[in-house]
mmCIF file of C-alpha atoms in Angstrom:
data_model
loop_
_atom_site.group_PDB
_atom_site.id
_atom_site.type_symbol
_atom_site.label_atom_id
_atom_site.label_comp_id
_atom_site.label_asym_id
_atom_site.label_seq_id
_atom_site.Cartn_x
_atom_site.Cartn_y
_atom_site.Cartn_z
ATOM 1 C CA UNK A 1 -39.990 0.605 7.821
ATOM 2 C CA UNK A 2 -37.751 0.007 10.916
ATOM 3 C CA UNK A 3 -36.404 -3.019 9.162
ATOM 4 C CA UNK A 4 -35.537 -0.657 5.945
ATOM 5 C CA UNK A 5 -33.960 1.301 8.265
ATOM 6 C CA UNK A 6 -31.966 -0.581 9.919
ATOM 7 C CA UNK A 7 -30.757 -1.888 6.226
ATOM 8 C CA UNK A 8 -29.256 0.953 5.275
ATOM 9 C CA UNK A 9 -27.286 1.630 9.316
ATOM 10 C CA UNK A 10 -25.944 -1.739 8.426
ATOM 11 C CA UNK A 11 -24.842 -0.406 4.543
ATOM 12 C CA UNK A 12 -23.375 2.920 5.777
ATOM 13 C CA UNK A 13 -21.520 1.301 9.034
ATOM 14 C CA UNK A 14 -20.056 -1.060 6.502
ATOM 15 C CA UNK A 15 -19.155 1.527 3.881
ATOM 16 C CA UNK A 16 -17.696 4.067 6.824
ATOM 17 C CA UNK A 17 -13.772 4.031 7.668
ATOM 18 C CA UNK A 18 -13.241 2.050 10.636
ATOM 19 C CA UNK A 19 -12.229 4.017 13.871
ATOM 20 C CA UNK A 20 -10.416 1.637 16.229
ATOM 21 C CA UNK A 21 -9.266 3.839 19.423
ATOM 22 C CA UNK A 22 -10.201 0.878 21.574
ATOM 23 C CA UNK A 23 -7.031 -1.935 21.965
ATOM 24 C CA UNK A 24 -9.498 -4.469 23.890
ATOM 25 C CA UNK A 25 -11.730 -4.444 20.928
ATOM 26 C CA UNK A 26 -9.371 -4.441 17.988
ATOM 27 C CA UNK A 27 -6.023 -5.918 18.666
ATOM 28 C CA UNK A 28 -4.673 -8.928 20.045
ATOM 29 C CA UNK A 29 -1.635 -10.067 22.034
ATOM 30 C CA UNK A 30 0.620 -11.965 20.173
ATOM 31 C CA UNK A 31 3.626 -12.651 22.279
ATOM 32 C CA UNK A 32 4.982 -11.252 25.724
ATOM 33 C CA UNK A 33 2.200 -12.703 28.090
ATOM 34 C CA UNK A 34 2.188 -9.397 30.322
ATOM 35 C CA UNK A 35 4.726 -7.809 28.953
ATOM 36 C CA UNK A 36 1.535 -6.405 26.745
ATOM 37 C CA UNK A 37 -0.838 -4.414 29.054
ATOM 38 C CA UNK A 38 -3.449 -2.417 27.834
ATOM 39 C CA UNK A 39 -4.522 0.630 30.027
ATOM 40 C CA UNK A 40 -6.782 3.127 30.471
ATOM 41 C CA UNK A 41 -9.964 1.673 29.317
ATOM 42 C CA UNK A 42 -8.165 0.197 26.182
ATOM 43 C CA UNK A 43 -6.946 3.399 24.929
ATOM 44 C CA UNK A 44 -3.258 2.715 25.342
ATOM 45 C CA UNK A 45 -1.289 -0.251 25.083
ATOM 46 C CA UNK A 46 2.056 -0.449 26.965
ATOM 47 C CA UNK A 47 4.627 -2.765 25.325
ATOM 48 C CA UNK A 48 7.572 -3.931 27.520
ATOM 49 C CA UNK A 49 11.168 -6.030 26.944
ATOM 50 C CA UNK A 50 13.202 -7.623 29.262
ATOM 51 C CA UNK A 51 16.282 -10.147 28.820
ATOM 52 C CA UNK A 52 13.685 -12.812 28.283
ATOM 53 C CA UNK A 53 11.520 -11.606 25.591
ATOM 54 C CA UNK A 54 9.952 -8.527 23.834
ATOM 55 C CA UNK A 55 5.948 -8.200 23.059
ATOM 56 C CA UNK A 56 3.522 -7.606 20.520
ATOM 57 C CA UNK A 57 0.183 -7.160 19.581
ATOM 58 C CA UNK A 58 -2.029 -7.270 15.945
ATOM 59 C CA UNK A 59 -4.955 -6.132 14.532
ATOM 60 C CA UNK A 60 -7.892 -8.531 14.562
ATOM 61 C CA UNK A 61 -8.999 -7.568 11.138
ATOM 62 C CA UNK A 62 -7.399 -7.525 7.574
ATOM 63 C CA UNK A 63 -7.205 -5.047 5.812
ATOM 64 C CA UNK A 64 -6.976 -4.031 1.784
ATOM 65 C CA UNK A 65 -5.888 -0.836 1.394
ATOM 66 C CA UNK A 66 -6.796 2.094 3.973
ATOM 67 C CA UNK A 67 -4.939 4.639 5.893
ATOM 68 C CA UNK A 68 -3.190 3.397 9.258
ATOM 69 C CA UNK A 69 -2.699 5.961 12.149
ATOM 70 C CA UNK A 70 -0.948 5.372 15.166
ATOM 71 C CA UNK A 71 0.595 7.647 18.253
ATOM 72 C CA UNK A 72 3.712 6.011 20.155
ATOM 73 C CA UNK A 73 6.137 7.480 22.775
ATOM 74 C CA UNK A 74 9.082 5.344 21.854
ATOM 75 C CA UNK A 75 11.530 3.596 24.473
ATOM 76 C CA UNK A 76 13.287 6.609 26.516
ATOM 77 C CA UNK A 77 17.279 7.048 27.627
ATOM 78 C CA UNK A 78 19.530 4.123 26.350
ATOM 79 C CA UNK A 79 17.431 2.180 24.279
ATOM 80 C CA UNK A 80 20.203 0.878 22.020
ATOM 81 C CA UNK A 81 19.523 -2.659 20.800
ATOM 82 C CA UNK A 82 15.855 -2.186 20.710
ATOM 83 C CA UNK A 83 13.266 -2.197 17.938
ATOM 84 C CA UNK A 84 9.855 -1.228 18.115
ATOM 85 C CA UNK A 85 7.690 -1.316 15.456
ATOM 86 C CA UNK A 86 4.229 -0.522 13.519
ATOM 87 C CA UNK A 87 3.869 -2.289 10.486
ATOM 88 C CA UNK A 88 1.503 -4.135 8.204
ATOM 89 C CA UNK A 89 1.861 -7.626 6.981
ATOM 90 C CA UNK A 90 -0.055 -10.623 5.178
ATOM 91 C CA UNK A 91 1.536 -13.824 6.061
ATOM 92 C CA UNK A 92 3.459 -16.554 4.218
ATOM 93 C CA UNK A 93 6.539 -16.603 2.231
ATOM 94 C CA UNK A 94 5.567 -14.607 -0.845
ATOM 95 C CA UNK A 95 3.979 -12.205 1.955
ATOM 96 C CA UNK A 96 3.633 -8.206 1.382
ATOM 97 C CA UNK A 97 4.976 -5.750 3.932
ATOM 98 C CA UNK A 98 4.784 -2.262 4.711
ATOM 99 C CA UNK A 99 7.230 -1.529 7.578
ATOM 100 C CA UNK A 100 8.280 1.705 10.069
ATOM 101 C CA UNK A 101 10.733 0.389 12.603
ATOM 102 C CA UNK A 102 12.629 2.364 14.833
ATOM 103 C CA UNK A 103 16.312 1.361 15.817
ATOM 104 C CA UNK A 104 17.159 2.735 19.904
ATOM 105 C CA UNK A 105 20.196 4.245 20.002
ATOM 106 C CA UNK A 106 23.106 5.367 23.331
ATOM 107 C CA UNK A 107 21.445 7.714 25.764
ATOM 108 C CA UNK A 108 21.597 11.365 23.583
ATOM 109 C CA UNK A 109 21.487 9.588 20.409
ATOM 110 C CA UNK A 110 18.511 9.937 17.780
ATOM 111 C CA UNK A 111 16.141 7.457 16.758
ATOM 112 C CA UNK A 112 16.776 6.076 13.350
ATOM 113 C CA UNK A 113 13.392 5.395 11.727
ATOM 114 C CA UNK A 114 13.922 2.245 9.098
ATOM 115 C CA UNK A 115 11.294 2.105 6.330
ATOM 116 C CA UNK A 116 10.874 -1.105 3.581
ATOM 117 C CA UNK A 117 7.889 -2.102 1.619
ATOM 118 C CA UNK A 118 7.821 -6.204 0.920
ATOM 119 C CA UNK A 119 5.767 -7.067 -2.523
ATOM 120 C CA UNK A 120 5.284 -10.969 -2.901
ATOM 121 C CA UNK A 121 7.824 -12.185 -0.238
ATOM 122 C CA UNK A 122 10.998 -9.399 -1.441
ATOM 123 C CA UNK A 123 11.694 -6.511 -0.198
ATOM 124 C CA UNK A 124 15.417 -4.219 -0.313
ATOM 125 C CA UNK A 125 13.128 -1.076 -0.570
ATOM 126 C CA UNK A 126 14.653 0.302 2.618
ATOM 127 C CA UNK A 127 15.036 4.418 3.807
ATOM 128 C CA UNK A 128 16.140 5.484 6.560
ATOM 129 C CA UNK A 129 15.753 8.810 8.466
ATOM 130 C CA UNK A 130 16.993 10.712 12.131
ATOM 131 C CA UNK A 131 13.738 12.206 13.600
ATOM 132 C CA UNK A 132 13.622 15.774 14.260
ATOM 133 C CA UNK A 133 12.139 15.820 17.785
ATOM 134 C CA UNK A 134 12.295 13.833 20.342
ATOM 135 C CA UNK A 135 10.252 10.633 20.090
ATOM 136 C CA UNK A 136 10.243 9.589 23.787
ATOM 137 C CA UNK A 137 8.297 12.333 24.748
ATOM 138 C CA UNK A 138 4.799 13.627 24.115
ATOM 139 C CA UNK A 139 3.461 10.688 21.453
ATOM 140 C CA UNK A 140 3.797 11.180 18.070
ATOM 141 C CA UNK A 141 1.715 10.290 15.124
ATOM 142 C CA UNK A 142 3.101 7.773 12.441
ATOM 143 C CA UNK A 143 1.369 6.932 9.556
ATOM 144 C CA UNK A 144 0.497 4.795 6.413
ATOM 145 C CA UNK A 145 -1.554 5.829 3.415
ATOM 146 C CA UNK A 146 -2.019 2.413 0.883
ATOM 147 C CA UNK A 147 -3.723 2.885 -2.086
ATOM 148 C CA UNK A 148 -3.310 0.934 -5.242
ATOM 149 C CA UNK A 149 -1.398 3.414 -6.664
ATOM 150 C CA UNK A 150 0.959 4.609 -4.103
ATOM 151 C CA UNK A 151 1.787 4.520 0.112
ATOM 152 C CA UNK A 152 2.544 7.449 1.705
ATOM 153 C CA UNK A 153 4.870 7.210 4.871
ATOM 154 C CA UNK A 154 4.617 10.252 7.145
ATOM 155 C CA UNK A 155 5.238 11.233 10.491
ATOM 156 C CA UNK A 156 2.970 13.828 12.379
ATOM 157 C CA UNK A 157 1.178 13.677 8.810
ATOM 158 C CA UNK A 158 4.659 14.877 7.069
ATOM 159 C CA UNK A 159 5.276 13.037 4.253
ATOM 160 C CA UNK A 160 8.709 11.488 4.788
ATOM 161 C CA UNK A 161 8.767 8.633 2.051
ATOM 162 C CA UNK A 162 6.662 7.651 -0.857
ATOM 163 C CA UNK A 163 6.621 4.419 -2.488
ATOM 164 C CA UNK A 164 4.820 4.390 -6.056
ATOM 165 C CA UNK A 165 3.143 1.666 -8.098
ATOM 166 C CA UNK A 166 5.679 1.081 -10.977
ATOM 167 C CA UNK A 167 4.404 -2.386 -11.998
ATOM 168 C CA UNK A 168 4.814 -1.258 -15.708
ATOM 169 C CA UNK A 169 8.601 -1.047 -15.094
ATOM 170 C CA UNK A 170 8.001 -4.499 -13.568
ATOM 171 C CA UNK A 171 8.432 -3.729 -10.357
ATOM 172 C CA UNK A 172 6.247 -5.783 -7.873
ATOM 173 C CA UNK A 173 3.604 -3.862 -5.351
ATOM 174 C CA UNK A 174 1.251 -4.863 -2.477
ATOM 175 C CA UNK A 175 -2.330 -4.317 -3.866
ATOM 176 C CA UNK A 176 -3.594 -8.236 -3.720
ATOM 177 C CA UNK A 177 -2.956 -9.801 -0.237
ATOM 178 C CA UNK A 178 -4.990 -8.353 2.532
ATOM 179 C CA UNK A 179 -2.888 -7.375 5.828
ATOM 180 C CA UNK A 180 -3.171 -7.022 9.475
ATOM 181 C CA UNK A 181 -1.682 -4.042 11.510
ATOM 182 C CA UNK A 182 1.324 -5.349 13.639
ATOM 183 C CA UNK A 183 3.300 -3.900 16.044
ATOM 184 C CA UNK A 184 6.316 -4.904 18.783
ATOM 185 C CA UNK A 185 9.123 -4.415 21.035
ATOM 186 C CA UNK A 186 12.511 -6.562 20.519
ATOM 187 C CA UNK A 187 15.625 -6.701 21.011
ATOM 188 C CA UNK A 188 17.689 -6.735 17.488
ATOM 189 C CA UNK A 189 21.622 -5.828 19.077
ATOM 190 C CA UNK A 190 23.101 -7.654 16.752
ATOM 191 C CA UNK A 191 22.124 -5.308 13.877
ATOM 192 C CA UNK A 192 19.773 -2.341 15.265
ATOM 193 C CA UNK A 193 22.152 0.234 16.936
ATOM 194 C CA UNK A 194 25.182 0.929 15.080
ATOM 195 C CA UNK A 195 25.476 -2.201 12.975
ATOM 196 C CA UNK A 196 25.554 -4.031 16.006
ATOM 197 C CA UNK A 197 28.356 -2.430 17.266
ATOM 198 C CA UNK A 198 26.205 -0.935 20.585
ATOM 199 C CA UNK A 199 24.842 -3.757 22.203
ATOM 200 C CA UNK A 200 21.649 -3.747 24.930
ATOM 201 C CA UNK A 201 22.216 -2.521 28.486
ATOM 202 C CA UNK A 202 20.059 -4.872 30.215
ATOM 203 C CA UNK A 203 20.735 -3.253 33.386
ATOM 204 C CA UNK A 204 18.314 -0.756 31.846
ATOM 205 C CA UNK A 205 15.537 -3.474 31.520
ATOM 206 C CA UNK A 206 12.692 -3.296 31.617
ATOM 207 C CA UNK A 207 12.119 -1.246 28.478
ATOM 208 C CA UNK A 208 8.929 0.572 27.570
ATOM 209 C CA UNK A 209 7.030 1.771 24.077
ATOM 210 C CA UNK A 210 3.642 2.803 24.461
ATOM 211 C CA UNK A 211 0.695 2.580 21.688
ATOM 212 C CA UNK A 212 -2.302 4.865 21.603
ATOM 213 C CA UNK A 213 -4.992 6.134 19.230
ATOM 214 C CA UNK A 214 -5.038 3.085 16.918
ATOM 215 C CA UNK A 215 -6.972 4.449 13.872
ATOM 216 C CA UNK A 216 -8.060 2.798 10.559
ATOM 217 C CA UNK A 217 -9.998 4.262 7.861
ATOM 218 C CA UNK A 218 -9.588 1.291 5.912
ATOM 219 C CA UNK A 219 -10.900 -1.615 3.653
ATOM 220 C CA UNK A 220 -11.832 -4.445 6.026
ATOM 221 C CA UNK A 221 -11.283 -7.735 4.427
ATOM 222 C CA UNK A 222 -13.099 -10.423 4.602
ATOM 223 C CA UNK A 223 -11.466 -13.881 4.170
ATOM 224 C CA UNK A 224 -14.337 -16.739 4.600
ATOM 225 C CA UNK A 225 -16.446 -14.483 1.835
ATOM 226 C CA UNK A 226 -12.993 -13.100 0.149
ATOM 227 C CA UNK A 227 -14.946 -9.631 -0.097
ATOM 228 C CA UNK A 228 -14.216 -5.873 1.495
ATOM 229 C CA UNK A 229 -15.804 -3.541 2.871
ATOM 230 C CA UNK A 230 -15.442 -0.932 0.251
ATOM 231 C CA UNK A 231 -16.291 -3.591 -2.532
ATOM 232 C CA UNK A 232 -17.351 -7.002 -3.536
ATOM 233 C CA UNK A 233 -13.513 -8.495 -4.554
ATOM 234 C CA UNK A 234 -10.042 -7.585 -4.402
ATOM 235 C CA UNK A 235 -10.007 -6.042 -7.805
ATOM 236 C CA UNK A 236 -12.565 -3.439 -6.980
ATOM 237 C CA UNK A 237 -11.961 -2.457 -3.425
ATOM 238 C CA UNK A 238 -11.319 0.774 -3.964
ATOM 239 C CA UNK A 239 -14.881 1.998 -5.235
ATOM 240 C CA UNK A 240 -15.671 3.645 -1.453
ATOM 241 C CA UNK A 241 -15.448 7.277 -1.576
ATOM 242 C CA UNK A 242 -12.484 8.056 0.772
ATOM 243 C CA UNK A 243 -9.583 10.501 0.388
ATOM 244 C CA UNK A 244 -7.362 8.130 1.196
ATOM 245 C CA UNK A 245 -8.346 5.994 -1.812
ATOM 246 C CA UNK A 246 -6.178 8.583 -5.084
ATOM 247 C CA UNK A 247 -3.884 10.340 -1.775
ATOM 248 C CA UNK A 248 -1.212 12.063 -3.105
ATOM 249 C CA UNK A 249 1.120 14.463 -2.949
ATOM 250 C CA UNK A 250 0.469 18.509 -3.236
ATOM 251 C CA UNK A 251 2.918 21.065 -3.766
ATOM 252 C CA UNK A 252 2.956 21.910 -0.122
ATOM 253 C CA UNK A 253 3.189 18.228 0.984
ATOM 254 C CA UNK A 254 6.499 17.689 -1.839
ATOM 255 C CA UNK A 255 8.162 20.462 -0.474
ATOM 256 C CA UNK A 256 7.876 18.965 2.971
ATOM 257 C CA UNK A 257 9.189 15.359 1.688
ATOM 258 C CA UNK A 258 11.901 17.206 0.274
ATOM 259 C CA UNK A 259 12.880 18.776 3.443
ATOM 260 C CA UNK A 260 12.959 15.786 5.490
ATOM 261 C CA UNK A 261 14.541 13.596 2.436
ATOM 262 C CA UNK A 262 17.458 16.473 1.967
ATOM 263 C CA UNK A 263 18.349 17.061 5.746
ATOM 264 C CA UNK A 264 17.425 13.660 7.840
ATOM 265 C CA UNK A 265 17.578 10.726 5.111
ATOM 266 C CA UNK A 266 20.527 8.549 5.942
ATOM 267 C CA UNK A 267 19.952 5.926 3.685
ATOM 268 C CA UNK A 268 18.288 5.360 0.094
ATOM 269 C CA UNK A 269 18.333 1.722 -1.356
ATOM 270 C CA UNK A 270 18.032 4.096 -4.787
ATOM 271 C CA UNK A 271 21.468 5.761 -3.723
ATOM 272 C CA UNK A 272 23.182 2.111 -3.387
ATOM 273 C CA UNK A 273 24.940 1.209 -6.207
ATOM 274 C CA UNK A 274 27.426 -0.621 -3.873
ATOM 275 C CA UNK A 275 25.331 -3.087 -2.676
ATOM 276 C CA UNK A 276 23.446 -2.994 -6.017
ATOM 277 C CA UNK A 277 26.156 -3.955 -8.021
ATOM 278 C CA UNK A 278 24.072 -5.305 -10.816
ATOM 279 C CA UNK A 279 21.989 -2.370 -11.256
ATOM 280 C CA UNK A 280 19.715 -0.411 -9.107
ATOM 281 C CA UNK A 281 15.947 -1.387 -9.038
ATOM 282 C CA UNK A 282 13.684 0.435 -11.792
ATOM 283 C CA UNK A 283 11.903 2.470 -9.848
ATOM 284 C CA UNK A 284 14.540 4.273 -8.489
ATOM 285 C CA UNK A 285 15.336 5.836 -12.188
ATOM 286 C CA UNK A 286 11.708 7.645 -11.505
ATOM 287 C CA UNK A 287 12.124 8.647 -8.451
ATOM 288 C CA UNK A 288 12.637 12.569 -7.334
ATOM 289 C CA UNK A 289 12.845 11.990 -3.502
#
């Protein structure tokens, strides 16, 4: 009997979303040597740059499909230059991507939140928006919703962007390469602030973005048995029973997108038809936002 139930503890923790608040236990270092310091029993990470390098950290598991929560207080004062980021990412050249990145700007000067979605190595899928608060102080909640048949971008769970599955219009999107959860501080001067026009005050070094409440309710992926937790194989890893799973938009959530797209979007790739000179991509014939 014990060994039944212990069974089905092992079933359900394997079928239940994944709830990593705990930086020791779920991400790694990747670059920075202590320029990465986790605090406060693992529930914050502190990323730093200086004139000598940035830092980073990733996710130790994979992931297909899920929804990706994280709270950061972004660098204060003149952070011009500077990019820190929370993204997911497979690896390789024909990798997929699902990117927020957020450009520093002059002291006074808003954040510009950069957003691009990568399918099989190519991306060009980039928005951009001005935040409506001040990012530097309290922490603020970013988030990604992947599903197979859409991801959901929001911020303090407003929908800012959506990026839909159009792969009948032949448009490529990430639903078969498993990801990990990145994120970093770097310096980017030549192109972050201003098109590179506002460079990095180094006498302002070292800069600070902090990480906390790291949450996945997500597919873990398994790569030596190519299975996840929410299914056998790639093609049916989306049989657990999770909202996240068919997430879309409601009435209340599309008036909200529209708000934010119609008074703090500063760029559409969809709106482009200068640097698209040979046509805009597919998609953007379908899209509302």
């Amino acid at each position: 009997m014990l060994l039944q139930q212990l069974s089905v503890l092992a079933l359900l923790l394997l079928l239940c979303p994944v709830w990593a608040d705990n930086f020791y236990q779920d991400a790694t270092v990747t670059f920075g040597d202590q320029r990465a310091q986790i605090q406060d029993g693992g529930r914050l990470l502190a990323l730093s740059l200086d004139k000598i390098s940035g830092s980073g950290f990733q996710s130790k598991n994979e992931y297909l499909f899920g929804r990706f929560d994280m709270q950061l207080k972004l660098v204060p004062g003149n952070s011009a230059g500077t990019v820190t980021t929370f993204y997911l990412s497979s690896q390789g050249a024909g990798h997929d991507e699902i990117d927020f990145e957020f450009l520093g700007n002059s002291s006074g000067q808003p954040y510009t939140v950069h957003t691009n979605v990568y399918s099989q190595g190519k991306g060009n899928k980039e928005q951009q928006f001005r935040l409506w608060f001040d990012p530097t102080s309290p922490f603020h909640t970013y988030s990604i919703v992947w599903n197979s048949q859409r991801i959901i971008f929001l911020v303090d769970n407003i929908p800012i962007r959506v990026f839909n599955n159009h792969e009948k219009l032949g448009v490529a999107f990430p639903k078969n390469q498993a990801m990990r959860v990145y994120a970093s501080l770097w310096n980017a001067d030549d192109w972050a602030t201003q098109g590179g026009r506002v460079k990095t005050d180094w006498s302002m070094a070292p800069f600070t973005a902090s990480y906390r409440n790291f949450n996945t309710n997500a597919c873990v992926w398994s790569a030596a048995s190519s299975t996840s937790s929410c299914g056998g194989s790639k093609t049916d890893s989306v049989n657990n029973d999770q909202a996240w799973q068919t997430q879309e938009l409601n009435g209340n959530d599309r008036n909200r997108l529209r708000w934010v797209q119609q008074k703090y979007m500063i760029y559409n790739y969809c709106a482009d038809a200068k640097r698209f000179s040979q046509g805009l991509s597919p998609e953007c014939k379908r899209s509302r936002f």
